[in-house]
XYZ file of C-alpha atoms in Angstrom:
201
model
C -0.001 -0.024 -0.023
C 2.786 2.362 0.956
C 4.746 1.812 -2.264
C 1.698 2.359 -4.388
C 0.217 5.312 -2.409
C 0.886 7.743 -5.185
C -1.423 5.872 -7.507
C -4.249 5.784 -4.859
C -3.858 9.412 -3.836
C -6.165 11.509 -6.108
C -8.138 14.780 -6.404
C -10.777 13.654 -3.938
C -8.182 12.910 -1.199
C -6.465 16.214 -1.900
C -9.714 18.102 -1.851
C -10.507 16.597 1.633
C -7.106 17.683 2.897
C -7.452 21.172 1.469
C -10.918 21.642 3.091
C -9.566 20.628 6.486
C -6.520 22.991 6.141
C -8.840 25.769 5.001
C -10.377 25.929 8.481
C -7.018 26.910 10.068
C -5.306 28.464 7.134
C -8.000 30.092 4.907
C -5.730 32.784 3.449
C -2.969 30.313 2.391
C -5.357 27.827 0.720
C -7.499 30.705 -0.811
C -4.475 32.342 -2.402
C -2.781 29.122 -3.689
C -5.633 27.420 -5.479
C -6.557 28.466 -8.118
C -4.948 31.979 -7.852
C -1.305 30.784 -7.924
C -1.457 27.095 -9.023
C -4.342 24.839 -10.308
C -5.332 21.878 -8.003
C -3.939 19.490 -10.662
C -0.371 20.896 -10.361
C -0.468 20.636 -6.510
C -1.768 17.064 -6.994
C 1.182 16.179 -9.258
C 3.714 17.503 -6.671
C 2.207 15.552 -3.891
C 2.149 12.364 -5.997
C 5.794 12.855 -6.921
C 6.630 13.151 -3.263
C 4.679 9.999 -2.360
C 6.257 8.171 -5.299
C 9.599 8.662 -3.664
C 8.311 7.849 -0.134
C 8.555 11.434 1.100
C 6.038 12.068 3.877
C 3.394 14.719 3.085
C 2.304 15.090 6.783
C 3.770 18.573 7.011
C 1.226 19.797 4.490
C 1.479 23.386 5.776
C 5.074 23.642 4.749
C 4.396 22.043 1.393
C 1.638 24.366 0.642
C 3.517 27.437 1.820
C 6.462 26.523 -0.483
C 4.160 25.977 -3.336
C 2.558 29.430 -2.695
C 5.976 31.126 -2.637
C 7.538 29.355 -5.647
C 4.427 28.998 -7.594
C 4.178 32.584 -8.438
C 7.206 32.182 -10.781
C 7.344 28.396 -11.557
C 4.446 26.411 -12.912
C 6.217 23.160 -13.999
C 5.516 20.365 -11.422
C 9.111 19.004 -11.591
C 11.019 22.111 -10.309
C 8.175 22.758 -7.902
C 8.637 19.232 -6.599
C 12.334 19.934 -6.046
C 11.689 23.079 -4.224
C 9.137 21.452 -1.955
C 11.727 18.613 -1.207
C 14.207 21.336 -0.170
C 11.763 22.936 2.113
C 11.203 19.366 3.725
C 14.964 18.940 4.242
C 14.409 17.939 7.940
C 11.850 15.312 7.008
C 14.081 13.866 4.304
C 17.209 13.820 6.424
C 15.315 12.023 9.227
C 14.161 9.358 6.732
C 17.630 8.478 5.549
C 19.884 8.924 8.516
C 21.047 6.024 10.647
C 20.887 5.732 14.450
C 24.498 7.114 14.555
C 23.137 10.287 13.028
C 24.991 9.826 9.774
C 23.947 9.225 6.166
C 25.944 6.477 4.204
C 25.771 7.512 0.495
C 27.270 6.849 -2.760
C 28.157 9.932 -4.709
C 27.793 10.425 -8.448
C 31.060 10.994 -10.430
C 31.373 14.546 -11.707
C 31.471 13.168 -15.389
C 28.012 11.603 -14.841
C 26.559 14.747 -13.484
C 27.947 16.780 -16.354
C 26.572 14.277 -18.885
C 23.037 14.534 -17.317
C 23.210 18.359 -17.213
C 24.279 18.556 -20.785
C 21.511 16.000 -21.835
C 18.729 18.198 -20.611
C 16.488 19.598 -23.346
C 13.534 21.883 -23.206
C 10.404 20.406 -24.755
C 6.645 21.251 -24.768
C 6.227 18.945 -21.839
C 9.036 20.583 -19.834
C 12.750 19.752 -19.394
C 13.548 16.118 -20.454
C 16.669 14.113 -20.353
C 18.168 12.710 -23.542
C 21.158 10.283 -22.962
C 22.958 8.005 -25.225
C 21.497 4.455 -24.575
C 25.072 3.028 -24.046
C 25.736 5.668 -21.445
C 22.409 4.778 -19.727
C 23.145 1.053 -19.887
C 26.740 1.553 -18.453
C 25.280 3.799 -15.711
C 22.680 1.295 -14.675
C 25.328 -1.470 -14.626
C 27.510 0.661 -12.349
C 24.659 1.372 -9.865
C 23.794 -2.353 -9.708
C 27.313 -3.052 -8.756
C 27.199 -0.425 -5.909
C 23.851 -1.890 -4.776
C 25.624 -5.263 -4.328
C 28.382 -3.583 -2.320
C 25.704 -1.789 -0.154
C 23.749 -5.033 0.444
C 26.830 -6.982 1.342
C 27.774 -4.270 3.988
C 24.203 -4.115 5.291
C 23.635 -0.549 4.001
C 20.800 1.017 2.109
C 21.507 2.209 -1.443
C 21.376 6.042 -1.285
C 22.834 8.276 -4.022
C 23.806 11.830 -3.256
C 24.030 14.337 -6.096
C 23.591 17.935 -6.952
C 20.059 19.519 -6.953
C 20.312 20.319 -10.685
C 20.358 16.656 -11.804
C 18.572 14.849 -8.889
C 15.059 14.546 -10.336
C 16.366 13.657 -13.833
C 18.742 11.024 -12.389
C 15.866 9.571 -10.329
C 13.548 9.400 -13.305
C 16.251 7.785 -15.331
C 16.833 4.990 -12.869
C 13.374 4.455 -11.340
C 12.045 2.180 -14.037
C 14.890 -0.315 -13.546
C 15.846 0.366 -9.826
C 12.607 1.702 -8.281
C 13.766 1.406 -4.716
C 16.955 3.537 -5.266
C 16.927 6.554 -2.911
C 18.174 9.708 -4.569
C 18.839 12.855 -2.452
C 20.521 16.155 -3.127
C 22.901 18.203 -0.928
C 20.183 20.852 -0.265
C 17.829 18.155 1.178
C 20.121 17.542 4.215
C 20.345 19.346 7.569
C 23.726 21.100 8.321
C 24.355 18.963 11.487
C 24.052 15.598 9.790
C 27.267 13.718 8.875
C 27.573 12.274 5.424
C 29.565 8.995 5.199
C 30.838 8.096 1.737
C 30.544 4.548 0.617
C 32.117 5.206 -2.783
C 31.445 6.795 -6.095
C 29.271 5.705 -9.097
C 31.353 6.000 -12.142
C 30.829 5.045 -15.820
């Protein structure tokens, strides 16, 4: 149920949440929908969060972020990244260990540059276009790191820059759906990052 919550959560569920929040935050809800963003865009952002197992319990922070950023940005993908950054404490708590550290694999600079260079603007927003051989090599390298993480009893978490995070996640989620991908801006300053290695082509 948890892994498929993003498919179950729809307009009716969102409308119920918005109605309840309107009682305590009438101005926030009234200004956000539909003045700043349509309900459908808010729903897409929430479904994206749920798809990556990010808690949406802090709905006030989510809607406040959408209200601030939504005046300039309308695309659900960058809106989603902005909301994730506003939920940095929630995301940090979900991935840190009992020792207050986060064991991660980092992306090689070459990979980040290839992804950044492969971003193209389309009618449906920014899309990633990579050579299939590069994609295949990248997925193979990640699978090797997953084996290393499994053998050492660690979760597979990839840390990358905010610019490529969502595109890297989309590239890998079809083949490695449980891969956790976070960016530097989604971590609290006090948490310690423990490097387990680097994903290279």
